[in-house]
Amino acid sequence: MSWPPFDSPCLTPATESPGPLGPCLHCQIRHLAVCGVLTPAEVQAMDTVASLQVLEAGAVLARQGEQRRYVYTVVQGALRLVRLSADGRRQVSGFAMPGDFVGLSGAATYPHDIEALAHTELCRIGLDAMQRLGVQFPHLQGKLLERACTELDTAHDRMMSLARMNPTERMADFLLRLAAQQERAGTPGPSISLPMPRADIADHLGLTVETVSRCLTALRTRGLIALPSTYRIEILDLAGLKALEAA
Amino acid sequence: MSWPPFDSPCLTPATESPGPLGPCLHCQIRHLAVCGVLTPAEVQAMDTVASLQVLEAGAVLARQGEQRRYVYTVVQGALRLVRLSADGRRQVSGFAMPGDFVGLSGAATYPHDIEALAHTELCRIGLDAMQRLGVQFPHLQGKLLERACTELDTAHDRMMSLARMNPTERMADFLLRLAAQQERAGTPGPSISLPMPRADIADHLGLTVETVSRCLTALRTRGLIALPSTYRIEILDLAGLKALEAA
DNA sequence: CGCTATCTTGACGCGAGTCAATAGTGGTGG
DNA sequence: CCACCACTATTGACTCGCGTCAAGATAGCG
């Protein structure tokens, strides 16, 4: 469904707390997360079932095929969602950034490994508890549906990208997506961060590490981007990049 | 969310009516559709806002970029969902078969053209009406969420396929998916139907028509399938195909 | 300061796209 | 009913972009 965004009944952006995570009420990223639609009173209900989980870089949160017991909201840091086929081919389904909800799946088991790209803090909720919350707060379920629909849209974008764009175009698309995402999350700025290694970008875009590297240097040579460091990128010619992506 | 399937409160499979579509209560494919979760009484509410729409083969239901006013459930026939990029590259996002819900999107405009592959009958509901129904019947919204989650899962499967599998593997995957789908829909049988032309298969799998043709003949030569007619395929070696797809 | 993992760059080959010709199929009208 | 025509599918020959393999350059870390 279209599900034009529900108005968040809680308009205070939850920035009053200094700490990274108190109880949910003071959560720094609630406005980015699905729980943003809950009233302060409703947030309390969520508080009783949510718990904070901290991961170090490289830590594995879940393995493909394991029983799904929890869903997560990323509070800080970043995750990668990785599929491995029987013969070892690797596909990075996506990256989860602060505010992202991890667990929109219809399967009983995890469809991918979930790994931390850096020090990461998560809000964890039992799957059953989350389902009960969905029944209790229909507008929360509505928000989840809205998220799922948005993710479906971007999934279709990515299919177009994987099926019909060449490596350079895919890189441009990826970088612009990342930039837009960091802008939304309140981290604008000329230079954007690439929290993942080249291999993850490659497996996300259906390329090889070598090709990713070559594409980045190509974009740099053409003056579209700068690479101040390995994990940081600067967009010099936004219009030029967009022209590539749209193709 | 996982959303293990809600139990349909309406267990009568709605096969009592002879006609292809009376009012919703007698709908032949209700058990396949999202409205399968509604009680007979609730179905009446849906009846008042739903209307039957018939398309001839090749008819265009909607164009990419148009305002989204309706959502649809396919009753009979088949649709294709097509994206065209600015420079004419084509991607078939998916095919909608009987029971499928068309309209799980977060965008205000259609993200793709919607075209009939054959004579097709649809159940049409206004977007606003559908949203009201979702609020009125939370279990309907739950079912939509479940659908969206399942579609997300298959979208991720398809990304893996597009990014990491070779043409033959993609064909095998596609054929198996189609076979499974027709089995679910109650059309089993050794021979399955390909309601779409080769060009659509190609644009669905990120290939060219020529490559699709070559892959099909390759699979036939290897004794995995037979091609009794252009729009019909028979799976001769299920295990062999699965071995390819899993790779 | 050196070790290791990651990233970059280069040389080469292959698989899928492109272009082109042939075969099949369905639909229409004589 | 058959002949013709347009469209789609198949097959073949060739090209080229991206993957593969291999060698250096960087960078992060102890």
Coordinates of C-alpha atoms (C1' of nucleotides) in Angstrom, one line a residue:
Chain A
M1 CA 0.0 0.0 0.0
S2 CA 1.0 3.5 -0.3
W3 CA 0.7 4.3 3.3
P4 CA 1.5 8.0 3.3
P5 CA 3.5 8.5 6.5
F6 CA 1.5 8.5 9.6
D7 CA 1.9 11.7 11.5
S8 CA 4.0 11.1 14.5
P9 CA 1.8 11.9 17.5
C10 CA 5.0 12.5 19.4
L11 CA 6.5 15.7 18.1
T12 CA 9.2 16.3 20.6
P13 CA 12.2 15.1 18.8
A14 CA 13.6 13.3 21.9
T15 CA 16.8 15.2 22.1
E16 CA 16.6 16.2 25.7
S17 CA 18.7 13.4 27.1
P18 CA 22.5 13.7 27.1
G19 CA 23.3 10.0 27.2
P20 CA 23.4 7.8 24.1
L21 CA 20.4 5.8 25.4
G22 CA 18.4 6.1 28.5
P23 CA 15.0 4.5 28.5
C24 CA 13.3 4.8 25.1
L25 CA 11.7 8.1 26.1
H26 CA 15.1 9.7 25.8
C27 CA 16.3 7.8 22.8
Q28 CA 18.3 10.0 20.5
I29 CA 17.2 8.4 17.3
R30 CA 13.5 7.8 18.1
H31 CA 12.5 10.3 15.4
L32 CA 14.3 8.2 12.8
A33 CA 12.9 4.9 14.0
V34 CA 9.6 3.2 13.7
C35 CA 8.9 3.9 17.4
G36 CA 8.7 7.6 16.4
V37 CA 5.0 7.1 15.9
L38 CA 4.3 6.1 19.5
T39 CA 3.1 8.6 22.1
P40 CA 5.3 9.0 25.2
A41 CA 2.8 6.8 27.1
E42 CA 3.0 4.1 24.4
V43 CA 6.8 4.3 24.4
Q44 CA 6.7 3.1 28.0
A45 CA 5.2 -0.2 26.9
M46 CA 7.9 -0.6 24.4
D47 CA 10.5 0.2 27.0
T48 CA 9.5 -2.8 29.1
V49 CA 10.3 -5.2 26.3
A50 CA 13.3 -3.5 24.7
S51 CA 16.9 -3.9 25.7
L52 CA 20.1 -2.3 24.6
Q53 CA 22.7 -4.5 22.8
V54 CA 26.2 -3.4 22.1
L55 CA 28.4 -5.0 19.4
E56 CA 32.0 -4.5 18.6
A57 CA 33.2 -4.1 15.1
G58 CA 33.1 -7.4 13.3
A59 CA 30.8 -9.0 15.8
V60 CA 28.1 -11.4 14.4
L61 CA 24.6 -10.7 15.6
A62 CA 22.9 -13.5 13.8
R63 CA 23.7 -16.2 11.2
Q64 CA 21.7 -17.1 8.1
G65 CA 19.4 -20.0 9.0
E66 CA 19.2 -19.4 12.7
Q67 CA 15.8 -19.1 14.3
R68 CA 14.6 -15.5 14.3
R69 CA 14.0 -14.5 17.9
Y70 CA 14.6 -10.7 17.8
V71 CA 14.1 -7.7 15.8
Y72 CA 16.4 -4.7 16.1
T73 CA 16.5 -1.0 15.6
V74 CA 20.0 0.4 15.0
V75 CA 20.7 3.2 17.5
Q76 CA 24.3 3.9 16.5
G77 CA 26.9 2.4 14.2
A78 CA 26.2 0.2 11.2
L79 CA 25.3 -3.4 10.3
R80 CA 25.7 -5.3 7.1
L81 CA 23.3 -8.0 6.0
V82 CA 25.1 -10.8 4.2
R83 CA 23.9 -13.8 2.2
L84 CA 26.2 -16.6 1.3
S85 CA 25.2 -19.2 -1.3
A86 CA 26.1 -22.8 -1.0
D87 CA 29.1 -22.5 -3.2
G88 CA 30.4 -19.4 -1.4
R89 CA 29.1 -16.6 -3.6
R90 CA 28.5 -13.6 -1.4
Q91 CA 25.8 -10.9 -1.6
V92 CA 25.4 -8.0 0.8
S93 CA 21.7 -7.5 0.9
G94 CA 22.0 -4.1 2.6
F95 CA 23.4 -2.0 5.3
A96 CA 21.5 -0.9 8.4
M97 CA 22.2 2.6 9.7
P98 CA 20.8 4.4 12.8
G99 CA 17.1 4.5 12.8
D100 CA 16.8 1.5 10.5
F101 CA 14.6 -1.4 11.5
V102 CA 16.1 -4.9 11.0
G103 CA 13.8 -7.8 10.8
L104 CA 11.2 -7.2 8.1
S105 CA 11.1 -10.7 6.8
G106 CA 8.4 -13.3 6.4
A107 CA 10.8 -16.2 7.1
A108 CA 11.1 -18.1 10.4
T109 CA 14.9 -18.1 10.1
Y110 CA 17.3 -15.2 9.4
P111 CA 17.7 -14.9 5.6
H112 CA 21.2 -13.4 6.1
D113 CA 24.1 -13.0 8.5
I114 CA 24.0 -9.8 10.4
E115 CA 27.4 -8.4 11.3
A116 CA 28.6 -5.1 12.8
L117 CA 30.7 -2.9 10.6
A118 CA 31.8 -0.9 13.6
H119 CA 31.0 -0.4 17.2
T120 CA 27.2 -0.6 17.1
E121 CA 24.4 -0.1 19.5
L122 CA 21.1 -1.8 19.0
C123 CA 17.6 -1.7 20.5
R124 CA 16.5 -5.3 20.7
I125 CA 13.0 -6.6 21.0
G126 CA 11.7 -10.2 21.0
L127 CA 9.8 -11.1 17.8
D128 CA 6.8 -12.2 19.8
A129 CA 6.8 -9.1 21.9
M130 CA 7.1 -7.0 18.8
Q131 CA 4.1 -8.7 17.3
R132 CA 2.1 -8.1 20.4
L133 CA 3.0 -4.4 20.2
G134 CA 1.9 -4.4 16.6
V135 CA -1.5 -5.7 17.6
Q136 CA -1.7 -3.3 20.6
F137 CA -0.7 -0.3 18.6
P138 CA -2.1 -0.5 15.1
H139 CA -0.3 2.7 14.1
L140 CA 3.0 1.0 14.9
Q141 CA 2.0 -1.8 12.6
G142 CA 1.0 0.8 10.0
K143 CA 4.5 2.4 10.4
L144 CA 6.1 -1.1 9.9
L145 CA 4.0 -1.5 6.8
E146 CA 5.1 1.8 5.5
R147 CA 8.7 0.9 6.2
A148 CA 8.3 -2.4 4.4
C149 CA 6.8 -0.6 1.4
T150 CA 9.6 1.9 1.2
E151 CA 12.1 -0.9 1.4
L152 CA 10.3 -2.7 -1.4
D153 CA 10.6 0.4 -3.5
T154 CA 14.3 0.7 -2.9
A155 CA 14.7 -3.0 -3.5
H156 CA 13.2 -2.5 -6.9
D157 CA 15.5 0.4 -7.5
R158 CA 18.4 -1.9 -6.7
M159 CA 17.2 -4.6 -9.0
M160 CA 17.2 -2.1 -11.8
S161 CA 20.6 -1.1 -10.8
L162 CA 22.0 -4.7 -10.6
A163 CA 20.3 -5.8 -13.8
R164 CA 20.7 -2.9 -16.1
M165 CA 23.5 -0.5 -15.0
N166 CA 27.2 -0.8 -15.6
P167 CA 29.7 -0.7 -12.7
T168 CA 30.3 3.0 -12.7
E169 CA 26.6 3.8 -12.8
R170 CA 26.0 1.5 -9.9
M171 CA 28.8 3.1 -7.9
A172 CA 27.3 6.6 -8.6
D173 CA 23.9 5.3 -7.5
F174 CA 25.3 3.8 -4.4
L175 CA 27.2 6.9 -3.3
L176 CA 24.2 9.2 -3.9
R177 CA 22.0 6.8 -1.9
L178 CA 24.5 6.9 0.9
A179 CA 24.8 10.6 0.8
A180 CA 21.0 11.1 0.9
Q181 CA 20.8 8.7 3.8
Q182 CA 23.4 10.5 5.8
E183 CA 21.7 13.8 5.1
R184 CA 18.4 12.4 6.3
A185 CA 20.1 11.1 9.4
G186 CA 21.4 14.6 10.2
T187 CA 25.0 14.0 9.1
P188 CA 25.2 16.2 6.1
G189 CA 28.5 17.7 5.1
P190 CA 30.5 17.6 1.9
S191 CA 32.3 14.4 2.9
I192 CA 30.4 11.3 3.5
S193 CA 31.5 8.2 5.4
L194 CA 31.9 4.7 3.8
P195 CA 31.7 2.6 6.9
M196 CA 32.2 -0.6 4.9
P197 CA 35.3 -2.1 3.2
R198 CA 35.5 -2.3 -0.6
A199 CA 34.6 -6.0 -0.6
D200 CA 31.2 -5.2 1.0
I201 CA 30.5 -2.5 -1.6
A202 CA 31.5 -5.0 -4.3
D203 CA 29.2 -7.7 -3.0
H204 CA 26.4 -5.2 -2.5
L205 CA 26.6 -4.0 -6.1
G206 CA 27.3 -7.4 -7.7
L207 CA 30.9 -6.5 -8.6
T208 CA 34.4 -7.5 -7.7
V209 CA 36.7 -5.5 -5.3
E210 CA 38.9 -4.7 -8.3
T211 CA 36.1 -3.2 -10.3
V212 CA 34.9 -1.1 -7.3
S213 CA 38.4 0.2 -6.9
R214 CA 38.7 1.0 -10.7
C215 CA 35.3 2.7 -10.7
L216 CA 36.2 4.9 -7.7
T217 CA 39.4 6.0 -9.4
A218 CA 37.5 6.6 -12.6
L219 CA 35.0 8.9 -10.8
R220 CA 37.9 10.6 -9.1
T221 CA 39.8 11.1 -12.4
R222 CA 36.6 12.6 -13.9
G223 CA 36.5 15.1 -11.1
L224 CA 33.2 13.9 -9.7
I225 CA 34.4 12.8 -6.3
A226 CA 37.4 13.0 -4.1
L227 CA 38.7 10.3 -1.8
P228 CA 40.3 12.0 1.2
S229 CA 40.7 8.7 2.9
T230 CA 39.8 5.1 2.3
Y231 CA 36.6 5.3 4.3
R232 CA 35.6 8.7 3.3
I233 CA 34.3 10.2 0.1
E234 CA 33.5 13.7 -1.0
I235 CA 31.1 14.5 -3.7
L236 CA 32.5 17.3 -5.9
D237 CA 30.0 17.2 -8.8
L238 CA 26.6 16.2 -7.6
A239 CA 24.9 16.9 -10.9
G240 CA 27.5 14.9 -12.7
L241 CA 27.0 11.9 -10.5
K242 CA 23.2 12.2 -10.8
A243 CA 23.5 12.3 -14.6
L244 CA 25.4 9.0 -14.4
E245 CA 23.0 7.3 -12.0
A246 CA 19.9 8.3 -14.0
A247 CA 21.7 7.4 -17.2
Chain B
M1 CA 8.6 -8.4 11.0
S2 CA 8.3 -12.1 10.7
W3 CA 4.6 -12.1 10.9
P4 CA 4.0 -15.8 10.8
P5 CA 0.8 -16.0 8.8
F6 CA -2.3 -15.0 10.6
D7 CA -4.9 -17.7 10.7
S8 CA -7.7 -16.9 8.3
P9 CA -10.8 -16.6 10.3
C10 CA -12.7 -17.5 7.2
L11 CA -12.0 -21.1 6.6
T12 CA -14.6 -21.8 3.9
P13 CA -12.4 -21.7 0.7
A14 CA -15.0 -19.7 -1.2
T15 CA -15.5 -22.1 -4.0
E16 CA -19.3 -22.3 -3.8
S17 CA -20.0 -19.8 -6.6
P18 CA -19.9 -20.9 -10.2
G19 CA -19.2 -17.5 -11.8
P20 CA -15.7 -16.1 -12.0
L21 CA -16.6 -13.2 -9.7
G22 CA -19.8 -12.4 -7.9
P23 CA -19.6 -10.2 -4.9
C24 CA -16.4 -10.7 -2.9
L25 CA -18.1 -13.4 -0.8
H26 CA -18.1 -15.8 -3.7
C27 CA -14.7 -14.8 -5.1
Q28 CA -12.9 -17.8 -6.4
I29 CA -9.4 -16.6 -5.4
R30 CA -10.2 -15.1 -2.0
H31 CA -8.2 -17.8 -0.3
L32 CA -5.1 -16.7 -2.3
A33 CA -5.6 -13.0 -1.7
V34 CA -5.1 -10.7 1.3
C35 CA -8.8 -10.6 1.8
G36 CA -8.7 -14.2 2.8
V37 CA -8.1 -13.0 6.4
L38 CA -11.5 -11.3 6.5
T39 CA -14.6 -12.8 8.0
P40 CA -17.7 -13.1 5.7
A41 CA -19.1 -10.1 7.5
E42 CA -16.0 -8.0 7.0
V43 CA -15.8 -9.0 3.4
Q44 CA -19.1 -7.2 2.9
A45 CA -17.4 -4.0 3.8
M46 CA -14.7 -4.6 1.2
D47 CA -17.4 -5.4 -1.3
T48 CA -18.8 -1.9 -1.1
V49 CA -15.5 -0.3 -2.2
A50 CA -14.2 -3.0 -4.6
S51 CA -15.0 -3.1 -8.3
L52 CA -14.1 -5.5 -11.0
Q53 CA -11.9 -4.3 -13.8
V54 CA -11.2 -6.3 -17.0
L55 CA -8.2 -5.8 -19.2
E56 CA -7.5 -7.2 -22.6
A57 CA -4.0 -8.5 -23.5
G58 CA -1.6 -5.7 -23.9
A59 CA -3.8 -3.1 -22.1
V60 CA -2.0 -0.6 -19.9
L61 CA -3.4 -0.3 -16.4
A62 CA -1.1 2.4 -15.2
R63 CA 2.0 4.3 -16.2
Q64 CA 5.1 4.9 -14.2
G65 CA 4.9 8.4 -12.6
E66 CA 1.1 8.6 -12.6
Q67 CA -0.7 9.4 -9.3
R68 CA -1.5 6.2 -7.5
R69 CA -5.2 6.0 -6.9
Y70 CA -6.0 2.3 -6.8
V71 CA -4.6 -0.9 -5.5
Y72 CA -5.5 -4.2 -7.2
T73 CA -5.8 -7.9 -6.6
V74 CA -5.3 -10.1 -9.6
V75 CA -8.4 -12.4 -10.0
Q76 CA -7.5 -14.0 -13.3
G77 CA -4.8 -13.6 -15.9
A78 CA -1.4 -11.9 -15.4
L79 CA 0.2 -8.5 -15.2
R80 CA 3.7 -7.3 -15.7
L81 CA 5.3 -4.5 -13.8
V82 CA 7.8 -2.6 -16.0
R83 CA 10.3 0.1 -15.3
L84 CA 11.9 2.2 -18.0
S85 CA 14.9 4.3 -17.3
A86 CA 15.4 7.6 -19.0
D87 CA 17.6 6.2 -21.7
G88 CA 15.3 3.3 -22.4
R89 CA 16.7 0.5 -20.4
R90 CA 13.9 -1.8 -19.4
Q91 CA 13.4 -3.8 -16.2
V92 CA 10.5 -6.1 -15.5
S93 CA 10.1 -5.7 -11.7
G94 CA 7.8 -8.6 -11.5
F95 CA 4.7 -10.4 -12.7
A96 CA 1.4 -10.5 -10.8
M97 CA -0.6 -13.6 -10.9
P98 CA -4.0 -14.5 -9.4
G99 CA -4.2 -13.7 -5.7
D100 CA -1.3 -11.3 -5.9
F101 CA -1.8 -7.8 -4.4
V102 CA -0.5 -5.0 -6.6
G103 CA 0.2 -1.7 -4.9
L104 CA 2.6 -2.3 -2.0
S105 CA 4.6 0.9 -2.5
G106 CA 5.5 3.9 -0.4
A107 CA 5.5 6.3 -3.3
A108 CA 2.8 8.7 -4.3
T109 CA 3.1 7.7 -7.9
Y110 CA 3.4 4.4 -9.6
P111 CA 7.0 3.2 -9.7
H112 CA 6.3 1.1 -12.8
D113 CA 4.0 0.6 -15.8
I114 CA 1.4 -2.0 -15.2
E115 CA 0.4 -4.0 -18.3
A116 CA -1.8 -7.0 -18.9
L117 CA 0.0 -10.1 -20.3
A118 CA -3.3 -11.6 -21.3
H119 CA -7.0 -11.2 -20.7
T120 CA -7.0 -10.2 -17.0
E121 CA -9.6 -9.6 -14.3
L122 CA -8.7 -7.4 -11.4
C123 CA -10.4 -6.4 -8.1
R124 CA -9.8 -2.7 -7.8
I125 CA -9.9 -0.7 -4.6
G126 CA -9.3 3.0 -4.1
L127 CA -6.1 3.7 -2.2
D128 CA -7.8 5.8 0.4
A129 CA -10.6 3.2 0.8
M130 CA -7.9 0.5 1.3
Q131 CA -6.2 2.6 3.9
R132 CA -9.5 3.0 5.8
L133 CA -10.0 -0.7 5.6
G134 CA -6.6 -1.3 7.0
V135 CA -7.4 0.9 10.0
Q136 CA -10.8 -0.7 10.4
F137 CA -9.4 -4.3 10.2
P138 CA -6.0 -4.5 11.8
H139 CA -5.7 -8.1 10.8
L140 CA -6.0 -7.0 7.2
Q141 CA -3.2 -4.6 7.7
G142 CA -1.3 -7.4 9.4
K143 CA -1.8 -9.5 6.3
L144 CA -0.5 -6.7 4.1
L145 CA 2.5 -6.4 6.3
E146 CA 3.0 -10.1 6.0
R147 CA 2.8 -9.9 2.2
A148 CA 5.2 -7.0 2.1
C149 CA 7.7 -9.0 4.2
T150 CA 7.4 -12.0 1.9
E151 CA 7.9 -9.8 -1.1
L152 CA 11.0 -8.3 0.5
D153 CA 12.4 -11.8 1.0
T154 CA 11.8 -12.7 -2.6
A155 CA 13.2 -9.3 -3.7
H156 CA 16.4 -10.2 -1.8
D157 CA 16.5 -13.6 -3.5
R158 CA 16.2 -11.9 -6.8
M159 CA 19.0 -9.5 -6.0
M160 CA 21.3 -12.4 -5.2
S161 CA 20.2 -13.9 -8.5
L162 CA 20.8 -10.7 -10.5
A163 CA 24.1 -10.0 -8.8
R164 CA 25.7 -13.3 -8.5
M165 CA 24.2 -16.0 -10.8
N166 CA 25.0 -16.7 -14.4
P167 CA 22.2 -16.6 -17.1
T168 CA 21.5 -20.3 -16.9
E169 CA 21.2 -20.3 -13.2
R170 CA 18.9 -17.4 -13.3
M171 CA 16.7 -19.1 -15.8
A172 CA 16.6 -22.2 -13.6
D173 CA 15.7 -20.1 -10.6
F174 CA 13.0 -18.3 -12.5
L175 CA 11.4 -21.5 -13.9
L176 CA 11.4 -23.1 -10.5
R177 CA 9.8 -20.0 -8.9
L178 CA 7.1 -20.0 -11.6
A179 CA 6.5 -23.7 -11.1
A180 CA 6.2 -23.3 -7.3
Q181 CA 3.8 -20.4 -7.8
Q182 CA 1.5 -22.3 -10.2
E183 CA 1.5 -25.2 -7.8
R184 CA 0.5 -22.9 -4.9
A185 CA -2.2 -21.4 -7.1
G186 CA -3.7 -24.8 -7.7
T187 CA -2.4 -25.3 -11.2
P188 CA 0.1 -28.1 -10.8
G189 CA 0.9 -30.4 -13.6
P190 CA 4.1 -31.4 -15.3
S191 CA 3.9 -28.5 -17.8
I192 CA 3.8 -24.9 -16.6
S193 CA 2.8 -21.9 -18.5
L194 CA 5.0 -18.9 -19.4
P195 CA 2.4 -16.2 -19.9
M196 CA 5.1 -13.7 -20.9
P197 CA 7.2 -13.3 -24.1
R198 CA 10.9 -13.9 -24.0
A199 CA 11.7 -10.2 -23.9
D200 CA 9.9 -9.9 -20.6
I201 CA 11.8 -12.8 -19.2
A202 CA 15.0 -11.2 -20.4
D203 CA 14.2 -7.9 -18.8
H204 CA 13.1 -9.6 -15.6
L205 CA 16.4 -11.5 -15.3
G206 CA 18.7 -8.7 -16.5
L207 CA 19.6 -10.6 -19.8
T208 CA 18.9 -10.2 -23.5
V209 CA 16.3 -12.1 -25.5
E210 CA 19.1 -14.0 -27.3
T211 CA 20.6 -15.1 -24.0
V212 CA 17.3 -16.3 -22.7
S213 CA 16.8 -18.3 -25.8
R214 CA 20.2 -19.8 -25.6
C215 CA 19.7 -20.7 -22.0
L216 CA 16.4 -22.4 -22.7
T217 CA 17.9 -24.5 -25.4
A218 CA 20.9 -25.3 -23.2
L219 CA 18.5 -26.5 -20.5
R220 CA 16.6 -28.5 -23.1
T221 CA 19.8 -30.0 -24.5
R222 CA 20.9 -31.1 -21.1
G223 CA 17.5 -32.9 -20.7
L224 CA 16.4 -30.7 -17.8
I225 CA 13.3 -29.2 -19.5
A226 CA 11.1 -29.7 -22.5
L227 CA 9.6 -26.9 -24.5
P228 CA 6.3 -28.3 -25.9
S229 CA 5.4 -24.8 -27.2
T230 CA 6.7 -21.3 -27.0
Y231 CA 4.6 -20.4 -24.0
R232 CA 4.8 -23.7 -22.2
I233 CA 7.6 -25.5 -20.4
E234 CA 7.9 -28.9 -18.9
I235 CA 10.3 -29.7 -16.1
L236 CA 11.9 -33.0 -16.7
D237 CA 14.6 -33.1 -14.1
L238 CA 13.5 -31.1 -11.0
A239 CA 16.6 -32.1 -9.0
G240 CA 18.9 -31.1 -11.8
L241 CA 17.3 -27.7 -12.1
K242 CA 17.5 -27.2 -8.3
A243 CA 21.1 -28.1 -8.3
L244 CA 21.7 -25.3 -10.8
E245 CA 19.6 -22.7 -9.0
A246 CA 21.2 -23.4 -5.6
A247 CA 24.6 -23.5 -7.3
Chain C
dC1 C1' 59.1 -0.4 12.9
dG2 C1' 57.5 -4.3 10.6
dC3 C1' 53.6 -7.4 9.7
dT4 C1' 49.3 -8.2 7.7
dA5 C1' 45.1 -7.1 5.6
dT6 C1' 43.2 -4.1 2.4
dC7 C1' 43.3 -1.4 -1.6
dT8 C1' 45.0 -0.2 -6.1
dT9 C1' 46.8 -1.0 -10.7
dG10 C1' 48.1 -3.9 -14.7
dA11 C1' 47.7 -7.8 -18.1
dC12 C1' 44.8 -11.2 -20.0
dG13 C1' 40.7 -14.2 -21.1
dC14 C1' 36.0 -15.5 -21.3
dG15 C1' 31.2 -15.0 -21.2
dA16 C1' 27.4 -12.4 -22.3
dG17 C1' 26.0 -8.5 -25.3
dT18 C1' 25.6 -6.9 -30.1
dC19 C1' 24.6 -7.4 -34.8
dA20 C1' 22.8 -10.1 -38.4
dA21 C1' 20.4 -13.8 -40.6
dT22 C1' 17.1 -17.6 -40.4
dA23 C1' 13.2 -20.1 -38.6
dG24 C1' 8.9 -20.3 -36.6
dT25 C1' 4.1 -18.6 -35.3
dG26 C1' -0.2 -16.4 -35.2
dG27 C1' -3.4 -13.5 -37.4
dT28 C1' -5.7 -11.5 -41.5
dG29 C1' -7.6 -11.3 -45.8
dG30 C1' -8.1 -13.0 -50.3
Chain D
dC1 C1' -8.7 -22.9 -46.6
dC2 C1' -4.7 -21.3 -47.7
dA3 C1' -1.3 -17.7 -48.6
dC4 C1' 0.9 -13.8 -47.0
dC5 C1' 2.7 -10.8 -43.6
dA6 C1' 4.4 -9.1 -39.3
dC7 C1' 6.3 -10.4 -35.2
dT8 C1' 8.7 -13.3 -32.1
dA9 C1' 12.0 -16.7 -31.3
dT10 C1' 16.3 -19.1 -32.4
dT11 C1' 20.9 -19.6 -34.0
dG12 C1' 25.5 -18.0 -35.4
dA13 C1' 29.7 -14.8 -35.7
dC14 C1' 32.1 -11.3 -33.5
dT15 C1' 33.3 -7.8 -29.9
dC16 C1' 34.2 -5.9 -25.6
dG17 C1' 33.6 -5.2 -20.6
dC18 C1' 34.2 -7.1 -16.5
dG19 C1' 36.1 -10.9 -13.9
dT20 C1' 40.4 -13.4 -13.0
dC21 C1' 45.0 -13.7 -11.8
dA22 C1' 49.1 -11.4 -10.3
dA23 C1' 52.0 -7.8 -8.6
dG24 C1' 52.7 -3.6 -6.0
dA25 C1' 51.1 0.3 -2.8
dT26 C1' 48.8 1.8 1.6
dA27 C1' 47.3 1.7 5.9
dG28 C1' 46.0 0.0 10.3
dC29 C1' 47.9 -2.3 14.4
dG30 C1' 50.8 -4.5 17.6

